[in-house]
Short mmCIF file of C-alpha atoms and ligand atoms in Angstrom, two decimals:
data_model
loop_
_atom_site.label_atom_id
_atom_site.label_comp_id
_atom_site.label_asym_id
_atom_site.label_seq_id
_atom_site.Cartn_x
_atom_site.Cartn_y
_atom_site.Cartn_z
CA MET A 43 -29.55 6.16 6.76
CA THR A 44 -25.93 6.90 7.61
CA THR A 45 -24.27 5.67 10.75
CA ALA A 46 -21.25 7.08 12.55
CA ARG A 47 -19.26 4.06 11.36
CA GLU A 48 -19.92 4.15 7.64
CA VAL A 49 -16.92 3.61 5.39
CA GLU A 50 -16.87 6.32 2.74
CA LEU A 51 -15.14 6.47 -0.63
CA VAL A 52 -13.81 9.90 -1.59
CA TRP A 53 -12.75 10.46 -5.21
CA HIS A 54 -9.86 12.67 -6.33
CA ASP A 55 -9.01 14.36 -9.63
CA LEU A 56 -6.54 12.32 -11.65
CA THR A 57 -3.51 14.33 -12.72
CA PRO A 58 -0.40 12.71 -14.18
CA ARG A 59 2.76 14.16 -12.61
CA LEU A 60 6.39 13.85 -13.68
CA LEU A 61 8.68 13.86 -10.63
CA GLU A 62 12.38 13.54 -9.91
CA VAL A 63 14.23 11.52 -7.29
CA VAL A 64 15.50 13.87 -4.60
CA ARG A 65 16.88 11.42 -2.02
CA VAL A 66 17.32 7.67 -1.48
CA ASN A 67 17.44 6.28 2.08
CA HIS A 68 17.72 2.62 2.97
CA LEU A 69 15.32 1.62 5.76
CA GLY A 70 16.73 -1.88 6.01
CA PRO A 71 18.35 -4.50 3.81
CA ARG A 72 15.22 -4.96 1.69
CA MET A 73 13.42 -1.62 1.79
CA VAL A 74 14.32 1.78 0.40
CA ARG A 75 12.59 5.14 0.92
CA ILE A 76 12.68 7.21 -2.24
CA THR A 77 11.82 10.89 -1.94
CA LEU A 78 10.31 12.30 -5.12
CA GLY A 79 9.96 16.00 -5.74
CA GLY A 80 9.15 18.67 -8.24
CA GLU A 81 6.78 21.53 -8.91
CA GLN A 82 4.25 19.12 -10.44
CA LEU A 83 3.52 17.98 -6.86
CA ASP A 84 1.60 21.24 -6.37
CA GLY A 85 -2.05 20.41 -5.75
CA PHE A 86 -1.34 16.75 -4.89
CA SER A 87 -3.35 15.51 -1.93
CA TYR A 88 -4.41 12.28 -0.29
CA ALA A 89 -6.49 11.33 2.70
CA ALA A 90 -6.43 7.71 3.89
CA PRO A 91 -3.59 5.58 5.36
CA ASP A 92 -3.59 3.17 2.42
CA ASP A 93 -3.86 5.77 -0.36
CA HIS A 94 -1.61 4.88 -3.25
CA VAL A 95 -0.44 6.07 -6.63
CA LYS A 96 0.53 4.35 -9.83
CA VAL A 97 4.23 4.93 -10.41
CA PHE A 98 5.32 5.03 -14.08
CA PHE A 99 8.87 3.79 -14.68
CA PRO A 100 11.20 4.56 -17.61
CA GLU A 101 12.23 1.61 -19.74
CA PRO A 102 15.81 0.54 -18.93
CA GLY A 103 18.15 3.05 -20.56
CA ALA A 104 15.42 5.64 -21.17
CA GLY A 105 15.45 8.91 -19.25
CA LEU A 106 11.71 9.47 -19.11
CA PRO A 107 8.76 7.17 -18.40
CA VAL A 108 5.90 6.71 -20.85
CA MET A 109 3.14 8.63 -19.10
CA PRO A 110 -0.48 7.45 -18.84
CA THR A 111 -3.22 8.10 -21.36
CA LEU A 112 -6.27 9.47 -19.60
CA GLY A 113 -9.88 9.53 -20.75
CA GLU A 114 -13.21 10.33 -19.10
CA GLU A 115 -13.05 7.11 -17.07
CA GLY A 116 -9.43 7.54 -15.96
CA LEU A 117 -6.51 5.41 -17.20
CA GLU A 118 -7.05 4.21 -20.78
CA PRO A 119 -5.09 2.00 -23.16
CA PRO A 120 -2.70 4.12 -25.24
CA PRO A 121 -3.55 4.72 -28.91
CA PRO A 122 -2.50 1.82 -31.19
CA GLY A 123 1.20 1.96 -32.05
CA SER A 124 2.13 4.10 -29.02
CA PRO A 125 4.58 2.74 -26.46
CA LEU A 126 2.98 1.08 -23.43
CA PRO A 127 3.53 2.66 -20.03
CA THR A 128 5.09 0.50 -17.31
CA PHE A 129 3.52 1.13 -13.94
CA ARG A 130 2.93 -0.41 -10.51
CA ASP A 131 0.98 0.58 -7.39
CA TYR A 132 2.83 2.17 -4.44
CA THR A 133 1.59 3.67 -1.18
CA ILE A 134 2.07 7.32 -0.31
CA ARG A 135 4.22 7.19 2.81
CA PHE A 136 4.74 10.89 3.53
CA LEU A 137 3.84 14.11 1.72
CA ARG A 138 5.54 17.43 2.56
CA PRO A 139 3.67 19.88 0.32
CA GLU A 140 5.67 22.92 1.44
CA ALA A 141 8.92 21.18 0.38
CA ARG A 142 7.22 19.63 -2.70
CA GLU A 143 8.35 16.18 -1.53
CA LEU A 144 6.66 12.78 -1.54
CA ASP A 145 8.13 9.63 0.06
CA ILE A 146 7.48 6.12 -1.24
CA ASP A 147 8.93 3.00 0.43
CA PHE A 148 9.90 0.34 -2.13
CA VAL A 149 10.51 -3.32 -1.34
CA LEU A 150 13.77 -4.47 -2.96
CA HIS A 151 12.69 -7.94 -4.00
CA GLY A 152 15.11 -8.31 -6.86
CA HIS A 153 12.81 -8.45 -9.88
CA GLY A 154 10.27 -6.48 -11.87
CA PRO A 155 10.43 -2.94 -13.19
CA GLY A 156 9.41 -1.45 -9.82
CA GLY A 157 11.83 -3.42 -7.66
CA SER A 158 14.68 -3.00 -10.17
CA TRP A 159 14.10 0.72 -10.65
CA ALA A 160 14.09 1.32 -6.89
CA ALA A 161 17.30 -0.66 -6.39
CA ALA A 162 19.14 1.54 -8.89
CA ALA A 163 17.41 4.90 -8.24
CA ARG A 164 19.64 7.97 -7.95
CA PRO A 165 18.87 11.66 -7.42
CA GLY A 166 17.77 13.19 -10.71
CA ASP A 167 16.05 10.02 -12.02
CA LYS A 168 12.53 10.63 -13.31
CA VAL A 169 9.25 8.75 -12.71
CA GLY A 170 5.62 9.57 -13.30
CA ILE A 171 2.82 9.22 -10.78
CA LEU A 172 -0.95 9.09 -11.18
CA GLY A 173 -3.42 9.18 -8.34
CA PRO A 174 -4.59 8.60 -5.77
CA ARG A 175 -7.85 7.88 -7.58
CA GLY A 176 -9.86 7.52 -4.40
CA SER A 177 -9.52 7.26 -0.62
CA THR A 178 -11.37 4.71 1.51
CA MET A 179 -12.23 6.73 4.60
CA VAL A 180 -12.64 4.36 7.51
CA PRO A 181 -14.05 6.05 10.64
CA PHE A 182 -11.69 6.04 13.59
CA THR A 183 -14.57 5.28 15.97
CA PHE A 184 -14.70 1.46 15.75
CA ASP A 185 -14.44 -0.52 19.01
CA TRP A 186 -11.31 -2.24 17.71
CA TYR A 187 -9.03 -2.54 14.68
CA LEU A 188 -7.24 -5.63 13.43
CA LEU A 189 -4.40 -4.61 11.11
CA GLY A 190 -1.95 -6.78 9.20
CA ALA A 191 0.70 -6.24 6.56
CA ASP A 192 3.64 -7.77 4.80
CA GLU A 193 6.54 -5.57 3.63
CA THR A 194 4.61 -4.11 0.67
CA ALA A 195 1.85 -2.94 3.01
CA LEU A 196 4.13 -1.74 5.83
CA PRO A 197 3.93 1.87 4.57
CA ALA A 198 0.13 1.74 4.87
CA LEU A 199 0.26 -0.04 8.25
CA ALA A 200 2.65 2.63 9.51
CA ALA A 201 0.23 5.34 8.40
CA TRP A 202 -2.73 3.54 10.04
CA LEU A 203 -0.83 3.50 13.32
CA GLU A 204 0.02 7.19 13.00
CA GLN A 205 -3.53 8.24 12.11
CA LEU A 206 -5.61 6.18 14.55
CA PRO A 207 -6.34 8.22 17.68
CA ALA A 208 -4.64 7.54 21.00
CA GLY A 209 -6.72 5.06 22.93
CA ALA A 210 -7.95 3.15 19.84
CA ARG A 211 -7.91 -0.59 20.50
CA ILE A 212 -5.50 -2.01 17.90
CA GLN A 213 -4.03 -5.43 17.21
CA ALA A 214 -1.35 -5.07 14.53
CA TYR A 215 0.71 -7.77 12.81
CA ALA A 216 3.58 -7.29 10.37
CA GLU A 217 5.16 -10.15 8.43
CA VAL A 218 8.75 -9.60 7.26
CA ALA A 219 11.63 -11.83 6.20
CA ASP A 220 13.75 -11.35 9.30
CA ALA A 221 14.46 -9.20 12.36
CA ASP A 222 16.51 -6.68 10.38
CA ASP A 223 13.42 -5.79 8.32
CA GLU A 224 11.57 -4.49 11.37
CA GLN A 225 10.87 -0.75 11.46
CA LYS A 226 10.03 1.57 14.31
CA LEU A 227 6.31 2.28 13.94
CA ALA A 228 3.98 4.55 15.89
CA GLY A 229 2.16 1.76 17.72
CA GLU A 230 2.71 -1.69 19.08
CA VAL A 231 3.20 -4.33 16.39
CA ARG A 232 3.62 -8.07 16.63
CA TRP A 233 6.46 -8.78 14.18
CA LEU A 234 6.25 -12.10 12.35
CA HIS A 235 9.48 -13.43 10.84
CA ARG A 236 9.30 -15.80 7.88
CA SER A 237 12.78 -16.97 8.96
CA ARG A 238 11.08 -18.46 12.06
CA GLY A 239 8.22 -19.97 10.04
CA GLU A 240 5.81 -17.24 11.14
CA SER A 241 3.27 -15.65 8.80
CA LEU A 242 0.25 -13.39 8.73
CA GLU A 243 -1.78 -16.37 7.59
CA LYS A 244 -0.86 -18.47 10.65
CA ALA A 245 -1.20 -15.59 13.09
CA VAL A 246 -4.56 -14.28 11.90
CA THR A 247 -6.25 -17.62 11.26
CA ALA A 248 -5.49 -18.54 14.91
CA LEU A 249 -7.29 -15.44 16.20
CA GLU A 250 -10.73 -15.00 17.68
CA LEU A 251 -12.16 -11.53 17.14
CA PRO A 252 -12.83 -9.26 20.13
CA PRO A 253 -16.45 -8.43 20.99
CA GLY A 254 -17.91 -5.20 19.63
CA ASP A 255 -17.91 -3.49 16.28
CA GLY A 256 -14.49 -3.76 14.69
CA TYR A 257 -12.70 -3.03 11.42
CA ILE A 258 -10.15 -5.29 9.75
CA TRP A 259 -7.49 -4.07 7.31
CA ILE A 260 -4.93 -6.58 6.07
CA ALA A 261 -2.80 -6.40 2.93
CA GLY A 262 0.04 -8.42 1.50
CA GLU A 263 0.75 -11.41 -0.75
CA ALA A 264 -2.54 -12.44 -2.35
CA THR A 265 -2.40 -16.23 -1.94
CA GLY A 266 -1.70 -16.07 1.78
CA LEU A 267 -4.66 -13.76 2.30
CA LYS A 268 -7.28 -16.24 1.07
CA PRO A 269 -7.34 -18.37 4.26
CA ILE A 270 -7.46 -15.14 6.28
CA ARG A 271 -10.48 -13.94 4.33
CA ARG A 272 -12.21 -17.30 4.83
CA HIS A 273 -11.41 -17.29 8.56
CA VAL A 274 -12.75 -13.80 9.09
CA ARG A 275 -15.96 -14.65 7.22
CA ALA A 276 -16.37 -17.90 9.17
CA LEU A 277 -16.20 -15.84 12.36
CA GLY A 278 -19.16 -13.83 11.05
CA HIS A 279 -17.34 -10.54 10.64
CA PRO A 280 -19.35 -8.26 8.29
CA ARG A 281 -17.84 -7.96 4.79
CA ASP A 282 -18.21 -4.19 4.71
CA ARG A 283 -16.04 -3.90 7.82
CA ALA A 284 -13.03 -5.62 6.38
CA GLU A 285 -10.56 -4.83 3.63
CA ILE A 286 -8.26 -7.76 2.93
CA ASP A 287 -6.30 -6.75 -0.10
CA GLY A 288 -3.77 -8.62 -2.25
CA TYR A 289 -0.91 -6.19 -2.96
CA TRP A 290 1.11 -8.65 -5.06
CA LYS A 291 0.98 -12.31 -6.04
CA ARG A 292 3.90 -14.70 -5.97
CA GLY A 293 4.86 -15.64 -9.54
CA THR A 294 2.53 -13.05 -11.10
CA VAL A 295 3.75 -9.89 -12.78
CA ASN A 296 1.93 -6.68 -11.89
CA LEU A 297 -1.18 -7.64 -9.97
CA ASP A 298 -2.77 -4.50 -11.39
CA HIS A 299 -6.21 -4.97 -9.86
CA HIS A 300 -6.05 -5.56 -6.13
CA ASP A 301 -6.81 -9.19 -5.51
CA ASP A 302 -9.59 -9.08 -2.98
CA ASP A 303 -11.91 -11.74 -4.38
CA GLU A 304 -12.69 -15.13 -2.91
C1 FAD B 1829 -2.59 -0.60 -3.26
C2 FAD B 1829 -1.17 -1.12 -3.33
C3 FAD B 1829 -0.17 -0.46 -2.65
C4 FAD B 1829 1.14 -0.95 -2.69
N1 FAD B 1829 2.12 -0.28 -2.01
C5 FAD B 1829 3.41 -0.73 -2.09
C6 FAD B 1829 4.46 0.00 -1.44
O1 FAD B 1829 4.25 1.06 -0.82
N2 FAD B 1829 5.72 -0.51 -1.52
C7 FAD B 1829 5.99 -1.66 -2.25
O2 FAD B 1829 7.15 -2.08 -2.32
N3 FAD B 1829 5.01 -2.35 -2.88
C8 FAD B 1829 3.73 -1.90 -2.83
N4 FAD B 1829 2.75 -2.58 -3.47
C9 FAD B 1829 3.09 -3.83 -4.15
C10 FAD B 1829 3.70 -3.63 -5.53
O3 FAD B 1829 2.79 -2.93 -6.37
C11 FAD B 1829 3.99 -5.02 -6.11
O4 FAD B 1829 4.93 -5.70 -5.31
C12 FAD B 1829 4.46 -4.95 -7.55
O5 FAD B 1829 4.35 -6.25 -8.10
C13 FAD B 1829 5.90 -4.51 -7.66
O6 FAD B 1829 6.21 -4.43 -9.03
P1 FAD B 1829 7.59 -4.97 -9.62
O7 FAD B 1829 7.73 -4.31 -10.94
O8 FAD B 1829 8.66 -4.79 -8.60
O9 FAD B 1829 7.36 -6.52 -9.79
P2 FAD B 1829 6.42 -7.25 -10.89
O10 FAD B 1829 6.92 -6.99 -12.27
O11 FAD B 1829 5.00 -6.88 -10.63
O12 FAD B 1829 6.63 -8.77 -10.52
C14 FAD B 1829 7.84 -9.47 -10.91
C15 FAD B 1829 8.01 -10.68 -10.01
O13 FAD B 1829 8.30 -10.21 -8.70
C16 FAD B 1829 7.41 -10.80 -7.76
N5 FAD B 1829 7.15 -9.80 -6.72
C17 FAD B 1829 6.41 -8.65 -6.81
N6 FAD B 1829 6.43 -7.99 -5.62
C18 FAD B 1829 7.17 -8.74 -4.78
C19 FAD B 1829 7.56 -8.61 -3.42
N7 FAD B 1829 7.19 -7.55 -2.67
N8 FAD B 1829 8.34 -9.57 -2.87
C20 FAD B 1829 8.76 -10.66 -3.58
N9 FAD B 1829 8.42 -10.85 -4.89
C21 FAD B 1829 7.64 -9.90 -5.48
C22 FAD B 1829 6.14 -11.14 -8.58
O14 FAD B 1829 5.44 -12.21 -7.97
C23 FAD B 1829 6.74 -11.54 -9.90
O15 FAD B 1829 7.15 -12.88 -9.88
C24 FAD B 1829 1.44 -2.11 -3.45
C25 FAD B 1829 0.42 -2.75 -4.16
C26 FAD B 1829 -0.88 -2.27 -4.11
C27 FAD B 1829 -1.96 -2.97 -4.87
#
């Protein structure tokens, strides 16, 4: 039996797309919005606030990225002897289909192919994208929403706040390095500054959950999410009404599968 509050997974066709940097805009000292464009964006669509694509980066000095090898089940290892693609997950921040433009907000954290590519990106540079593979469609009819993000998940938090209807009961937390990383978002957000010793972990593990049927979405650094996951479970919140998703892991290169285990 379906209920009005059932979370649904919607699958999309997987098409690799080669795109070009159109514009680069700094949103703060550690975040850059890169607008990608090109005719290969035709037919691209997405649905949920946290929908994301895999971005394929060129090797340093190369003009073009190695694009993905696709099989029946999606992304596959390339044939033996072929160059390996370099890719990372990034959230779709804005799509303007009529202008054939897609915005992605990159954290400039100073290492890795993704962070380094974004720091040096110029109009005309090329990247590939693949996805989104699927959209987790969370009904906007829950009694309340608890949302949380670090910088890597700010694009998705911003989209949550834009998409939830007026009147939705929302508690939103965003952890950033400092005050100059704050962004103007569509709803009220409690900003947590690591420079003041604040964190998502401390804020959320101190919370009680409101009464009623709520949904929790929190994403950020994987290690700090574990105590949050334990806290939410200890409070008896149903597992199928929470997505607490590791977007990256300190000291680990390319957390390719989202870390959402125990
Ligand atoms: C579903 C999903 C959506 C995401 N959306 C976004 C997005 O919109 N914008 C975005 O910037 N990121 C996003 N991320 C996170 C991004 O994929 C990771 O941060 C990724 O590791 C970046 O790749 P890299 O090549 O820069 O670094 P990697 O090569 O993966 O890692 C190199 C080193 O950098 C460290 N590192 C990685 N990310 C960070 C960071 N943010 N801060 C400090 N150190 C870091 C690693 O621990 C490692 O030590 C998303 C992740 C997922 C799973």
